[in-house]
Amino acid sequence: MSDRPEELSDLVIEVVDSIPAGRVMTFGAIADYLGRGGPRGVAGVMARHGPEVAWWRVVRADGTLPPYLMFDAQPHWLIEGTPIRHGIVDVRRALWQPDE
DNA sequence: CGTGTGACTGGGC
DNA sequence: GGCCCAGCCACAC
């Protein structure tokens, strides 16, 4: 089959947009699911297209986000009922995979 | 086409 | 639990 070098941006955005409320995915998990880009590649997409997606549903492997986003992310996690532990996302419980 | 940088990650101290 | 370092991939200049 023809693997078209579809833009990583569109692929990442599509995955993020498919994450249900109350769940999250790590940068590495998204990269691993797509099999391309790597965590840095996903990060680059979020940095550029973050505002147009549910950016608060994409967190680091330890369930945190950069300080400037942690502040705005809190209410989103609270409203969506995202599993929180010590003020940060409990990735062990909140992590979601498209295969489900 | 080489270099630098980033919303990352895991391992070591 | 924290900080530091090296590896990683895509993109901008």
mmCIF file of C-alpha atoms (C1' of nucleotides) in Angstrom:
data_model
loop_
_atom_site.group_PDB
_atom_site.id
_atom_site.type_symbol
_atom_site.label_atom_id
_atom_site.label_comp_id
_atom_site.label_asym_id
_atom_site.label_seq_id
_atom_site.Cartn_x
_atom_site.Cartn_y
_atom_site.Cartn_z
ATOM 1 C CA MET A 1 0.000 0.000 0.000
ATOM 2 C CA SER A 2 1.085 3.477 -0.556
ATOM 3 C CA ASP A 3 2.243 5.122 2.607
ATOM 4 C CA ARG A 4 1.574 8.756 1.977
ATOM 5 C CA PRO A 5 3.708 10.973 4.166
ATOM 6 C CA GLU A 6 0.568 12.462 5.620
ATOM 7 C CA GLU A 7 1.411 15.379 7.766
ATOM 8 C CA LEU A 8 2.133 14.276 11.305
ATOM 9 C CA SER A 9 0.186 17.308 12.493
ATOM 10 C CA ASP A 10 -3.105 16.027 11.067
ATOM 11 C CA LEU A 11 -2.545 12.526 12.428
ATOM 12 C CA VAL A 12 -1.757 13.748 15.943
ATOM 13 C CA ILE A 13 -4.697 16.151 15.933
ATOM 14 C CA GLU A 14 -7.012 13.353 14.882
ATOM 15 C CA VAL A 15 -5.844 11.101 17.714
ATOM 16 C CA VAL A 16 -6.068 13.839 20.333
ATOM 17 C CA ASP A 17 -9.530 14.740 19.115
ATOM 18 C CA SER A 18 -10.551 11.106 19.632
ATOM 19 C CA ILE A 19 -9.583 11.076 23.307
ATOM 20 C CA PRO A 20 -12.818 10.995 25.364
ATOM 21 C CA ALA A 21 -13.417 13.395 28.240
ATOM 22 C CA GLY A 22 -12.007 12.245 31.550
ATOM 23 C CA ARG A 23 -9.170 10.387 29.867
ATOM 24 C CA VAL A 24 -5.681 11.367 28.709
ATOM 25 C CA MET A 25 -2.826 10.179 26.511
ATOM 26 C CA THR A 26 0.875 10.798 26.942
ATOM 27 C CA PHE A 27 3.067 12.208 24.182
ATOM 28 C CA GLY A 28 4.875 8.894 23.999
ATOM 29 C CA ALA A 29 1.635 6.916 23.847
ATOM 30 C CA ILE A 30 0.379 8.931 20.879
ATOM 31 C CA ALA A 31 3.706 8.608 19.090
ATOM 32 C CA ASP A 32 3.770 4.884 19.759
ATOM 33 C CA TYR A 33 0.199 4.488 18.499
ATOM 34 C CA LEU A 34 0.999 6.299 15.261
ATOM 35 C CA GLY A 35 4.338 4.509 15.100
ATOM 36 C CA ARG A 36 5.960 7.745 14.021
ATOM 37 C CA GLY A 37 7.195 11.060 15.212
ATOM 38 C CA GLY A 38 8.274 10.109 18.665
ATOM 39 C CA PRO A 39 7.330 12.160 21.735
ATOM 40 C CA ARG A 40 9.240 15.165 20.425
ATOM 41 C CA GLY A 41 7.329 15.046 17.161
ATOM 42 C CA VAL A 42 3.996 14.988 18.978
ATOM 43 C CA ALA A 43 5.165 17.817 21.226
ATOM 44 C CA GLY A 44 6.028 19.890 18.185
ATOM 45 C CA VAL A 45 2.528 19.403 16.788
ATOM 46 C CA MET A 46 0.861 20.318 20.075
ATOM 47 C CA ALA A 47 3.001 23.425 20.399
ATOM 48 C CA ARG A 48 1.743 24.511 16.995
ATOM 49 C CA HIS A 49 -1.840 23.197 16.873
ATOM 50 C CA GLY A 50 -2.496 22.871 20.617
ATOM 51 C CA PRO A 51 -5.119 25.666 20.810
ATOM 52 C CA GLU A 52 -7.359 23.917 18.278
ATOM 53 C CA VAL A 53 -7.577 20.623 20.158
ATOM 54 C CA ALA A 54 -8.274 19.328 23.677
ATOM 55 C CA TRP A 55 -4.646 19.970 24.654
ATOM 56 C CA TRP A 56 -5.359 19.261 28.350
ATOM 57 C CA ARG A 57 -5.998 15.610 27.426
ATOM 58 C CA VAL A 58 -2.369 15.251 26.351
ATOM 59 C CA VAL A 59 0.027 15.075 29.282
ATOM 60 C CA ARG A 60 3.571 14.027 30.035
ATOM 61 C CA ALA A 61 4.463 10.503 31.095
ATOM 62 C CA ASP A 62 4.359 11.630 34.733
ATOM 63 C CA GLY A 63 0.894 13.207 34.368
ATOM 64 C CA THR A 64 2.125 16.797 34.449
ATOM 65 C CA LEU A 65 2.284 19.642 31.927
ATOM 66 C CA PRO A 66 4.443 22.760 31.646
ATOM 67 C CA PRO A 67 3.705 25.213 34.514
ATOM 68 C CA TYR A 68 1.898 27.724 32.311
ATOM 69 C CA LEU A 69 -0.537 25.035 31.152
ATOM 70 C CA MET A 70 -0.974 23.285 34.496
ATOM 71 C CA PHE A 71 -2.885 26.313 35.745
ATOM 72 C CA ASP A 72 -5.455 26.292 32.906
ATOM 73 C CA ALA A 73 -5.615 22.501 32.780
ATOM 74 C CA GLN A 74 -6.852 22.087 36.361
ATOM 75 C CA PRO A 75 -10.460 23.243 35.727
ATOM 76 C CA HIS A 76 -10.676 21.133 32.556
ATOM 77 C CA TRP A 77 -9.603 17.988 34.412
ATOM 78 C CA LEU A 78 -11.967 18.829 37.267
ATOM 79 C CA ILE A 79 -14.967 19.332 34.962
ATOM 80 C CA GLU A 80 -14.282 16.176 32.944
ATOM 81 C CA GLY A 81 -13.726 14.102 36.062
ATOM 82 C CA THR A 82 -10.197 13.127 35.067
ATOM 83 C CA PRO A 83 -8.492 10.892 37.661
ATOM 84 C CA ILE A 84 -6.301 13.250 39.663
ATOM 85 C CA ARG A 85 -3.641 12.379 42.212
ATOM 86 C CA HIS A 86 -1.792 15.015 44.227
ATOM 87 C CA GLY A 87 -2.996 17.757 41.880
ATOM 88 C CA ILE A 88 -1.741 16.040 38.732
ATOM 89 C CA VAL A 89 -3.308 13.521 36.359
ATOM 90 C CA ASP A 90 -3.090 9.946 37.563
ATOM 91 C CA VAL A 91 -1.829 8.582 34.248
ATOM 92 C CA ARG A 92 -2.036 5.025 35.542
ATOM 93 C CA ARG A 93 -5.814 5.329 35.735
ATOM 94 C CA ALA A 94 -6.547 8.075 33.203
ATOM 95 C CA LEU A 95 -4.434 6.756 30.320
ATOM 96 C CA TRP A 96 -6.633 5.837 27.375
ATOM 97 C CA GLN A 97 -5.837 3.891 24.211
ATOM 98 C CA PRO A 98 -7.696 4.049 20.859
ATOM 99 C CA ASP A 99 -7.812 0.263 20.861
ATOM 100 C CA GLU A 100 -10.436 0.319 23.560
ATOM 101 C "C1'" DC B 1 21.660 20.074 3.224
ATOM 102 C "C1'" DG B 2 23.820 21.097 8.235
ATOM 103 C "C1'" DT B 3 22.504 23.074 12.846
ATOM 104 C "C1'" DG B 4 19.535 24.252 16.595
ATOM 105 C "C1'" DT B 5 15.469 23.723 19.256
ATOM 106 C "C1'" DG B 6 11.255 21.852 21.458
ATOM 107 C "C1'" DA B 7 4.229 21.190 25.368
ATOM 108 C "C1'" DC B 8 9.412 14.317 25.688
ATOM 109 C "C1'" DT B 9 11.364 9.987 28.049
ATOM 110 C "C1'" DG B 10 14.168 6.897 30.674
ATOM 111 C "C1'" DG B 11 18.132 5.952 33.330
ATOM 112 C "C1'" DG B 12 21.608 7.300 36.740
ATOM 113 C "C1'" DC B 13 23.146 9.908 40.966
ATOM 114 C "C1'" DG C 1 11.326 12.786 45.500
ATOM 115 C "C1'" DG C 2 14.625 15.814 42.743
ATOM 116 C "C1'" DC C 3 18.326 17.294 39.012
ATOM 117 C "C1'" DC C 4 21.380 16.093 35.070
ATOM 118 C "C1'" DC C 5 22.480 13.783 30.736
ATOM 119 C "C1'" DA C 6 21.879 11.373 26.322
ATOM 120 C "C1'" DG C 7 18.698 9.698 22.719
ATOM 121 C "C1'" DC C 8 14.982 10.599 20.055
ATOM 122 C "C1'" DC C 9 12.005 12.746 15.712
ATOM 123 C "C1'" DA C 10 10.113 16.604 13.077
ATOM 124 C "C1'" DC C 11 10.433 21.367 11.725
ATOM 125 C "C1'" DA C 12 12.405 26.221 10.911
ATOM 126 C "C1'" DC C 13 16.379 28.902 9.268
#
